CSV table of C-alpha atoms in Angstrom, one decimal:
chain,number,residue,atom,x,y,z
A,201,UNK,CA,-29.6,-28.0,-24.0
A,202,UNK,CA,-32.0,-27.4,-27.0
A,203,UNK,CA,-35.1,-29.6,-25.1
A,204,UNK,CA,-34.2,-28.4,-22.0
A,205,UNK,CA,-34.7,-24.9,-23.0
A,206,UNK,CA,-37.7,-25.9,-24.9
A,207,UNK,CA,-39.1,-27.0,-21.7
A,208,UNK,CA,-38.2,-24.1,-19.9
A,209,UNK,CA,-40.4,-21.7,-22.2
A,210,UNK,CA,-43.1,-24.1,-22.6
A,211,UNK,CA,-44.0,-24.8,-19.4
A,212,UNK,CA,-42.7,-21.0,-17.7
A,213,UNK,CA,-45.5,-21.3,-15.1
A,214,UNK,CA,-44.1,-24.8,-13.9
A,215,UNK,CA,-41.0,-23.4,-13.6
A,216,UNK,CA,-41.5,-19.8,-12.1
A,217,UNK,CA,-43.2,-22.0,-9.2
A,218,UNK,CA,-40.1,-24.0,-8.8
A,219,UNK,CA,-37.9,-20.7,-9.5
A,220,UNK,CA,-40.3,-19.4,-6.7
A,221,UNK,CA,-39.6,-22.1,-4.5
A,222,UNK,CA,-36.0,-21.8,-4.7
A,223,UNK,CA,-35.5,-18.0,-4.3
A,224,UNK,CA,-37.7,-18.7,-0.8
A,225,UNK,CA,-35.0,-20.7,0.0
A,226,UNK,CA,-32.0,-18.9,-0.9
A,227,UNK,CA,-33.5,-15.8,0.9
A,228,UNK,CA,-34.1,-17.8,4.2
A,229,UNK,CA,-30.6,-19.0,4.0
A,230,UNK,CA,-29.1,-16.1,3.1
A,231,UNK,CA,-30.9,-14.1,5.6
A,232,UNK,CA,-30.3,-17.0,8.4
A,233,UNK,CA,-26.4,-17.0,7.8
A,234,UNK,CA,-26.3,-13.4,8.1
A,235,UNK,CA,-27.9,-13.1,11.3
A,236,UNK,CA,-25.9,-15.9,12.5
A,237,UNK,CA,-22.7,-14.0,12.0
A,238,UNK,CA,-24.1,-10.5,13.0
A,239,UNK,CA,-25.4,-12.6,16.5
A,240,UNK,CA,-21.7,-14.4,16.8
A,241,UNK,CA,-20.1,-10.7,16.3
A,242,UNK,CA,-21.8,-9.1,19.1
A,243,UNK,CA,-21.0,-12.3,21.5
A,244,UNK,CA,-17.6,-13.1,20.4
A,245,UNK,CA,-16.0,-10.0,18.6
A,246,UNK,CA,-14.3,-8.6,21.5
A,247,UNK,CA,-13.0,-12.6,22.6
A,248,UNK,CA,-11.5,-13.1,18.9
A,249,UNK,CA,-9.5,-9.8,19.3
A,250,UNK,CA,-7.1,-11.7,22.1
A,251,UNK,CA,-3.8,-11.3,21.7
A,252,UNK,CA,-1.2,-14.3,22.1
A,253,UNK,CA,-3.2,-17.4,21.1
A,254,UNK,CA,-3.4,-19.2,24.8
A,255,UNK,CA,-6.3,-18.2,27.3
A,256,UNK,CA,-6.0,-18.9,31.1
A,257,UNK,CA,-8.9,-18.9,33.5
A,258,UNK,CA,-8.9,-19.7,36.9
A,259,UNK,CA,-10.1,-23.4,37.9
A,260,UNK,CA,-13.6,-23.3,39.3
A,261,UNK,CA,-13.2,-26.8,39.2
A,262,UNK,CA,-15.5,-27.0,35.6
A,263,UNK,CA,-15.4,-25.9,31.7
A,264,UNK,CA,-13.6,-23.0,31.1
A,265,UNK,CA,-16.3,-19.8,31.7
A,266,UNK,CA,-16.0,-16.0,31.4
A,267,UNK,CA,-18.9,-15.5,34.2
A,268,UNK,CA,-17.1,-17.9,37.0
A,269,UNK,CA,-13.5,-16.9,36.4
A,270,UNK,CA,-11.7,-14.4,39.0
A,271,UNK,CA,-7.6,-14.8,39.1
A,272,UNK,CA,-5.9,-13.3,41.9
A,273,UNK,CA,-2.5,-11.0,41.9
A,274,UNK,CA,-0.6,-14.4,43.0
A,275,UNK,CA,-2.3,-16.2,39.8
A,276,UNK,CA,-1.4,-13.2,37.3
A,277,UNK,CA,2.1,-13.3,39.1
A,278,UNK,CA,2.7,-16.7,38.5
A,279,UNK,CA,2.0,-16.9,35.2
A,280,UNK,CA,4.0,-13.7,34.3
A,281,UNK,CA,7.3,-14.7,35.9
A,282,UNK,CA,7.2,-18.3,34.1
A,283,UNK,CA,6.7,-15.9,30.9
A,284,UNK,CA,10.6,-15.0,30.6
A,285,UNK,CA,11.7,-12.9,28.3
A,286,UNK,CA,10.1,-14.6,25.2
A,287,UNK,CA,6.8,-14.7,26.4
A,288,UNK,CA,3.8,-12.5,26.9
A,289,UNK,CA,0.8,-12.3,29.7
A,290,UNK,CA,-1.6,-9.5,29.5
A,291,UNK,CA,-4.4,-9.4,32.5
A,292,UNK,CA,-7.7,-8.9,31.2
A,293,UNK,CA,-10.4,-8.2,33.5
A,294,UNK,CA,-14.1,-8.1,32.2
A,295,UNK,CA,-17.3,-7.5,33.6
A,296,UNK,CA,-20.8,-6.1,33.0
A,297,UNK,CA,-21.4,-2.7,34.0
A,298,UNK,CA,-23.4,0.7,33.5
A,299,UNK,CA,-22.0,3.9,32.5
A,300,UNK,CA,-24.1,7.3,32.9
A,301,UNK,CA,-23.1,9.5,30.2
A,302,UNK,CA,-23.9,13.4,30.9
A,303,UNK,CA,-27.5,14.3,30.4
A,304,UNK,CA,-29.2,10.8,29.3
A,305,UNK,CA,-30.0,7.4,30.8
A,306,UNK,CA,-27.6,4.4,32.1
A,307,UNK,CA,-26.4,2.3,28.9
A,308,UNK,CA,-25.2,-1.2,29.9
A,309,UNK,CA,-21.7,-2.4,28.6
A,310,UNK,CA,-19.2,-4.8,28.9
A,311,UNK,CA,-16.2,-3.3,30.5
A,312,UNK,CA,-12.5,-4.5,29.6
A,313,UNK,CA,-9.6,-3.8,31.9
A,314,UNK,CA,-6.5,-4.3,30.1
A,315,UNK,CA,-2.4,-3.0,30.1
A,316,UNK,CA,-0.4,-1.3,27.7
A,317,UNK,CA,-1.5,-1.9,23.9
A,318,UNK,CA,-2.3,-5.1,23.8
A,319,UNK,CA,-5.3,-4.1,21.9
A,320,UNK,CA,-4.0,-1.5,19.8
A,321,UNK,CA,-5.6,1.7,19.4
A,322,UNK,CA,-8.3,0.5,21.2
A,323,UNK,CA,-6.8,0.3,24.7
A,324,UNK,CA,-6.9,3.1,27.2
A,325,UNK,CA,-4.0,4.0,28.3
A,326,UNK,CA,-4.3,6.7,30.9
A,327,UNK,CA,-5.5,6.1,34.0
A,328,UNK,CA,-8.9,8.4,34.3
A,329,UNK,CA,-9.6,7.8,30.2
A,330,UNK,CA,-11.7,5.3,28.4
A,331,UNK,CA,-11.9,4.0,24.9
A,332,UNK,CA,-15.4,3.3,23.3
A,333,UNK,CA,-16.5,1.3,20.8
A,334,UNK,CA,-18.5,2.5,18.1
A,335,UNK,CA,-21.4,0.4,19.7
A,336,UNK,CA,-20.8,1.9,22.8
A,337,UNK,CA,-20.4,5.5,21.7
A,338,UNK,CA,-23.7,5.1,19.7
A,339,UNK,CA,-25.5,4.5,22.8
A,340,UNK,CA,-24.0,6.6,24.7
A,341,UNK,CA,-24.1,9.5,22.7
A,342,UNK,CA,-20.4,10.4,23.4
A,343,UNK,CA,-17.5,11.5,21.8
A,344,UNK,CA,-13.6,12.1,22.4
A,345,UNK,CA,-13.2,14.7,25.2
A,346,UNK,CA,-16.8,14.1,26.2
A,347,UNK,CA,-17.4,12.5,30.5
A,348,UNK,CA,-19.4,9.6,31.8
A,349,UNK,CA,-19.8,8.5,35.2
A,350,UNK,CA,-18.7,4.3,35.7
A,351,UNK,CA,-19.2,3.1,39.6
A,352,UNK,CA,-19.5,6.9,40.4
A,353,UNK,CA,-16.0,7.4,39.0
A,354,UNK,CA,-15.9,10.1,36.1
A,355,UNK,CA,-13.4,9.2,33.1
A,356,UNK,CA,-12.9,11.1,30.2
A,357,UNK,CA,-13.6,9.9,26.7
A,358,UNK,CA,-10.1,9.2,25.3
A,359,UNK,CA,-11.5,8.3,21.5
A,360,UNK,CA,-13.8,5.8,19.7
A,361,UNK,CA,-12.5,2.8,17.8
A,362,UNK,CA,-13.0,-0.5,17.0
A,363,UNK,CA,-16.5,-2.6,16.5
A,364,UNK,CA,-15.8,-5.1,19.7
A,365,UNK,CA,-18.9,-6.5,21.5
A,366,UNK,CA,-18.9,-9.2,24.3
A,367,UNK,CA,-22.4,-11.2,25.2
A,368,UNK,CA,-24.4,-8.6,22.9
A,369,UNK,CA,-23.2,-5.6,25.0
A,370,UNK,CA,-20.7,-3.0,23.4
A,371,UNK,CA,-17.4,-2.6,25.0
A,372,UNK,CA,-15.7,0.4,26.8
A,373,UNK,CA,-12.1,-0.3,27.6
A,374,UNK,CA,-10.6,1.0,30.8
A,375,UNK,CA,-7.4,0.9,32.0
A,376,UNK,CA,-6.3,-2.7,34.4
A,377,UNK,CA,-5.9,0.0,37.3
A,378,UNK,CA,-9.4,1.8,36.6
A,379,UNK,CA,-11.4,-1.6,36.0
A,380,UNK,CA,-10.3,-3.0,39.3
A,381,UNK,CA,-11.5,0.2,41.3
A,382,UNK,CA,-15.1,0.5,39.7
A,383,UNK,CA,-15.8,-3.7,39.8
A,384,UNK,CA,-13.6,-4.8,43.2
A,385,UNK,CA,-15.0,-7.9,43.6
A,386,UNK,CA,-13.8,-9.0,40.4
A,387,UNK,CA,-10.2,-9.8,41.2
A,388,UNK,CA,-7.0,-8.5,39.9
A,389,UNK,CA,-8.4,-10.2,36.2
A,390,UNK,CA,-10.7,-11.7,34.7
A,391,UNK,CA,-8.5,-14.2,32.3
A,392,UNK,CA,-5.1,-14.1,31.1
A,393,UNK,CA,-4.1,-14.1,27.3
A,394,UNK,CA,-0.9,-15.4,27.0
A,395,UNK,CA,1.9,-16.7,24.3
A,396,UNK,CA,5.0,-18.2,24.6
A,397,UNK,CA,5.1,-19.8,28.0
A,398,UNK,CA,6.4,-23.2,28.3
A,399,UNK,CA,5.2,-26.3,30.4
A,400,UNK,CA,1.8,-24.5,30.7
A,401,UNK,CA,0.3,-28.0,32.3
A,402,UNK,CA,2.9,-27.7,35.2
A,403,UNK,CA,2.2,-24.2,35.6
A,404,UNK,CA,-1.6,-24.5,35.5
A,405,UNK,CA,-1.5,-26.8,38.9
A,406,UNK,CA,0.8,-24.9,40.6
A,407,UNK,CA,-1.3,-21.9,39.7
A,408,UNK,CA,-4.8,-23.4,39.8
A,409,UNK,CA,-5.6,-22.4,36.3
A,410,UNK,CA,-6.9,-23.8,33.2
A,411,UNK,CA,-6.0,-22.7,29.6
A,412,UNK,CA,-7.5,-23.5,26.3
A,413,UNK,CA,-6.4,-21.8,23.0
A,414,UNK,CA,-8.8,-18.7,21.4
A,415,UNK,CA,-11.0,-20.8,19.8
A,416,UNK,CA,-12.2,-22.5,22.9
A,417,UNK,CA,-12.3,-20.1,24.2
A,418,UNK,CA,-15.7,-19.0,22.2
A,419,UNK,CA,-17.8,-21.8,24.1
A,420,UNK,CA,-16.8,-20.2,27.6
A,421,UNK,CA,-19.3,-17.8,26.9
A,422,UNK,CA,-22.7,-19.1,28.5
A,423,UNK,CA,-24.7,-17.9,25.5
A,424,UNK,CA,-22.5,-18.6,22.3
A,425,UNK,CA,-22.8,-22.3,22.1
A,426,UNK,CA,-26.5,-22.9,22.8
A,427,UNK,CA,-27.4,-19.5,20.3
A,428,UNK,CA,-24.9,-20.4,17.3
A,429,UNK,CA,-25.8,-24.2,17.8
A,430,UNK,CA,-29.3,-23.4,17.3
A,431,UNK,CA,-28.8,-21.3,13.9
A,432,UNK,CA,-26.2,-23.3,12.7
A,433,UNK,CA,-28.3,-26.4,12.7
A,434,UNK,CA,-31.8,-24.3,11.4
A,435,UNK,CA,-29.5,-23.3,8.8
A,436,UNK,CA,-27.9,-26.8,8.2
A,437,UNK,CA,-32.0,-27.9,7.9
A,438,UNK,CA,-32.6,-25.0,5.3
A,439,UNK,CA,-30.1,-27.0,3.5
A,440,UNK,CA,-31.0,-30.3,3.0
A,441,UNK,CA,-34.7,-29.1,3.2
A,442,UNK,CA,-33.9,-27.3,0.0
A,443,UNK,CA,-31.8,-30.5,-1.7
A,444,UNK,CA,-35.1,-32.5,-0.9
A,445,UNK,CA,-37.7,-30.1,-2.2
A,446,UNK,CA,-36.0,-29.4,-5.5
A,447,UNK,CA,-35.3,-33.3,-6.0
A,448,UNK,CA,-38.9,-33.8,-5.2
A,449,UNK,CA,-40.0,-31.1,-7.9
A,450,UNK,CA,-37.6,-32.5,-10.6
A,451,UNK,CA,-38.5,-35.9,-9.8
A,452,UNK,CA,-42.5,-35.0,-10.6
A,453,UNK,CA,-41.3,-33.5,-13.7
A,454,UNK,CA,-39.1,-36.5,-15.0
A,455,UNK,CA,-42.0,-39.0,-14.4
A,456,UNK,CA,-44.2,-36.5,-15.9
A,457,UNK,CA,-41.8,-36.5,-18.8
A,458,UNK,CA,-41.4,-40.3,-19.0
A,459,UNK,CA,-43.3,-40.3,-22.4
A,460,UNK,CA,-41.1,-37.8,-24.3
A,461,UNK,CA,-38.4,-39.4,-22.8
A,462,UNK,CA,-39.0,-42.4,-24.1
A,463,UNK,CA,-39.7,-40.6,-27.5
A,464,UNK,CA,-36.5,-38.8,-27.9
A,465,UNK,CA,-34.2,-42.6,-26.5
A,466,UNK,CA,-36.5,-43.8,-29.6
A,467,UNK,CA,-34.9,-40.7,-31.6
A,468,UNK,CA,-31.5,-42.1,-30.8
A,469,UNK,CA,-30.5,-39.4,-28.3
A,470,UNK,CA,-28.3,-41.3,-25.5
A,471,UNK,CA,-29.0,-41.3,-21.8
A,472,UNK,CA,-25.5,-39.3,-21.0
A,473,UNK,CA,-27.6,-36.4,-23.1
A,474,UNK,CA,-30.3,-36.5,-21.5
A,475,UNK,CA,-28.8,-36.2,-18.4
A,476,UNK,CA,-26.9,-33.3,-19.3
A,477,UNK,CA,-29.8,-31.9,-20.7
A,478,UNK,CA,-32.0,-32.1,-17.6
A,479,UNK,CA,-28.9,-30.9,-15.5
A,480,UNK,CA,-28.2,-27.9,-17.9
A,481,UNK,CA,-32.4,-27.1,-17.0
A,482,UNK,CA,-32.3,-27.7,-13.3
A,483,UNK,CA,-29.3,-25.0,-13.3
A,484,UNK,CA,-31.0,-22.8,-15.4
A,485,UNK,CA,-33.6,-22.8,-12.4
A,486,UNK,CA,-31.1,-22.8,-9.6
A,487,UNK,CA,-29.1,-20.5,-10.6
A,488,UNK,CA,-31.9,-18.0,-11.5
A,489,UNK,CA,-33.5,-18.9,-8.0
A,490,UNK,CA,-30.8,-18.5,-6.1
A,491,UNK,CA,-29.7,-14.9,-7.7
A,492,UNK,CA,-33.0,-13.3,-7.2
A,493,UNK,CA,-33.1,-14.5,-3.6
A,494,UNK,CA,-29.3,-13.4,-2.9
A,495,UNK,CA,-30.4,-10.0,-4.5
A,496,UNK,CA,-33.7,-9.0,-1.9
A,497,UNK,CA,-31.5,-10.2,1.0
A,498,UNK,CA,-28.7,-7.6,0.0
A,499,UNK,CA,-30.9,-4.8,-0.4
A,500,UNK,CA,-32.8,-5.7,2.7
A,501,UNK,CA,-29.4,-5.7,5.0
A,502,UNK,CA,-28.7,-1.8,3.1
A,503,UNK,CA,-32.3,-1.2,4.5
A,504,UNK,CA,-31.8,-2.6,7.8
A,505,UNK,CA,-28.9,-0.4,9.0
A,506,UNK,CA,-28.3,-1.0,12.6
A,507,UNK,CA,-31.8,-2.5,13.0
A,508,UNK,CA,-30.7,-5.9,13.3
A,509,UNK,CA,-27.1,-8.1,13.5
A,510,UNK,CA,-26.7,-8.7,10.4
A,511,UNK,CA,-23.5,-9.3,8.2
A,512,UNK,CA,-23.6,-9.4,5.1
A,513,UNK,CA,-20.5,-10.9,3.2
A,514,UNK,CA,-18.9,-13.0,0.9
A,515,UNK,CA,-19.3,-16.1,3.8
A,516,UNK,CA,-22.9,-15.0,4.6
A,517,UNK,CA,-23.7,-14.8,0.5
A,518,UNK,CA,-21.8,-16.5,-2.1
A,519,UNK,CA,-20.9,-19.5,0.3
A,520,UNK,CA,-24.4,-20.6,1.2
A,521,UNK,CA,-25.4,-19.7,-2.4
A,522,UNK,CA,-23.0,-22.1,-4.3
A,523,UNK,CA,-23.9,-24.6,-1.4
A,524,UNK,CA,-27.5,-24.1,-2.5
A,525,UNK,CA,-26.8,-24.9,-6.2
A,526,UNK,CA,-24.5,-28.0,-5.6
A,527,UNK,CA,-27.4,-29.2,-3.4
A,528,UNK,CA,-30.3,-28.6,-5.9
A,529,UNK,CA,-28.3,-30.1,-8.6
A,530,UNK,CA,-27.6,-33.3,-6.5
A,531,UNK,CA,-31.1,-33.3,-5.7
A,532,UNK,CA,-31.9,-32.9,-9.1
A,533,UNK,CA,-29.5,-35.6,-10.1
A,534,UNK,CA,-31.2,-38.4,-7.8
A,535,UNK,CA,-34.4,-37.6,-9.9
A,536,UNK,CA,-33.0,-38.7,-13.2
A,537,UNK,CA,-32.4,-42.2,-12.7
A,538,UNK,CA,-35.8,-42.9,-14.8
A,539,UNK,CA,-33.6,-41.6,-17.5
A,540,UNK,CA,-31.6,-44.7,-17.1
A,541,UNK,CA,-34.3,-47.2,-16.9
A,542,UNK,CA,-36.6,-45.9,-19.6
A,543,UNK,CA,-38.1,-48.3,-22.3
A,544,UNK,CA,-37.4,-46.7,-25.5
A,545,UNK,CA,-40.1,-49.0,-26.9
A,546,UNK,CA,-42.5,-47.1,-24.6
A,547,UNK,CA,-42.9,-44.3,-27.0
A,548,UNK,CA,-43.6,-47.2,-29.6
A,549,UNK,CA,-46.3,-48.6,-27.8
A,550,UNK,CA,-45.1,-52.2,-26.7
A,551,UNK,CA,-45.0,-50.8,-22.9
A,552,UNK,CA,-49.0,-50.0,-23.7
């Protein structure tokens, strides 16, 4: 610990370069992760809020998808008589649409027809009323007990809750009833979300459907895959780009070291020390690094309001930070093997 600080204050430029380095990193991770959640939020928020934990489309004969999936009443019948008593089936009918509020321009939305509750508080559920979401009401400049026009149909604002987005586009949710009139091409739904209903195989070739469970649900959505595959992997590059740089920089500076190394093995200090030592230094760097670039990507999300997708939180942050420092240090650690095959006699002169 003693050398290692040492070190630290004797060469501060060396290290404020690498400190540099790493707080580049940690920012473009940081900053990468959070726009990969904000993007996944306003594609999948709305798909994650499903109840039951079963998803039925109809067959189109390929992968599950959102954009090729139209049941009929017979499909939605079937599936909610095999239901009995124990199970649940709520028709969900989605589709793209614009709704005129009073006074200013179309907004485009996602529009959710759906029964009952099955979304809580967010559901309408009076024919002639719609529910907003907070994205939606934004746009559309509307509150509860304010009108806007969908199809040519006028509903009333019934109240604003709930942050749900589908394919980037806020969601207004109208009653099953109201969704079929303004899109009547779409069918009687959309999909089914579903729980408790046995022998689903049987039922989905009698019915010609398919089912998959919430999560797979996610990758019937034409955009999620491709756009959180691509971030994923930049940010799974970031990574090991980061591991490699700060091995590379520690590496420099143990060969650059070699001859006090050599000096202080000569001295009687044991390899496990030195090892610690130069562990203790890399963290001190790290750990500084990583901090400081944490830090300017929280204030710049406070800054950024609405501007951008972002979410910042404990999975976006403190995850890909630790991940950051394990990674440096095992970087770090793949640099010290010199420390292992140093001659102590170097520092003697014999290697000379």
């Amino acid at each position: 610990m003693f050398v290692a600080l040492r070190d630290l204050r004797a060469a501060r430029g060396r290290f404020l370069l690498i400190t540099l380095v790493v707080t580049l990193v940690a920012l473009l991770v940081s900053f990468l992760s959070g726009l990969t959640a904000g993007l996944a939020h306003q594609n999948i928020s709305a798909v994650t809020s499903f109840p039951g934990d079963t998803v039925v489309f109809a067959d189109s004969g390929a992968a599950p998808s959102f954009d090729a999936s139209s049941l009929t009443q017979e499909q939605v019948a079937a599936w909610q008589s095999a239901a009995g008593p124990d199970g649940t089936v709520d028709p969900i009918g989605i589709s793209h649409g614009k709704v005129d509020p009073s006074g200013r321009a179309a907004v485009q939305v996602a529009l959710f027809g759906t029964t009952g509750t099955a979304f809580g508080n967010r559901s309408a559920t009076r024919d002639g009323t719609v529910m907003l979401s907070t994205g939606a009401a934004k746009d559309l400049g509307a509150a509860a007990g304010d009108t806007v026009t969908i199809a040519g149909h006028p509903f009333t604002v019934a109240g604003v809750h709930g942050d749900d987005w589908y394919s980037h586009t806020p969601v207004v949710w109208q009653t099953l009833a109201d969704w079929q009139a303004t899109t009547p091409r779409a069918g009687a739904a959309t999909v089914l979300a579903v729980s408790g209903v046995p022998d689903q195989s049987a039922l989905n070739a009698t019915a010609h459907t398919q089912t998959t469970n919430i999560a797979g649900a996610l990758s019937a959505l034409s955009a999620y895959k491709a756009e959180n595959g691509s971030l994923t992997l930049m940010t799974v590059l970031l990574f090991a780009i980061s591991a490699l740089v700060i091995g590379a920089f520690f590496t420099v500076w143990t060969v650059q070291r070699m001859p006090d190394i050599a000096t202080l093995k000569a001295l009687g200090a044991t390899s496990g020390s030195l090892v610690r030592d130069a562990l203790t230094q890399a963290a001190v760097v790290l750990i500084a690094g990583v901090a400081v670039g944490l830090g300017i990507t929280s204030t710049a999300a406070a800054f950024l309001g609405d501007a951008l997708p972002f979410v910042l939180s404990p999975a976006t942050t403190l995850l890909p930070a630790a991940a950051l420092i394990a990674l440096g240090l095992l970087g770090a650690t793949f640099a010290l093997r010199f420390l292992f095959t140093t001659d102590p006699l170097t520092a003697l002169g014999a290697g000379r």
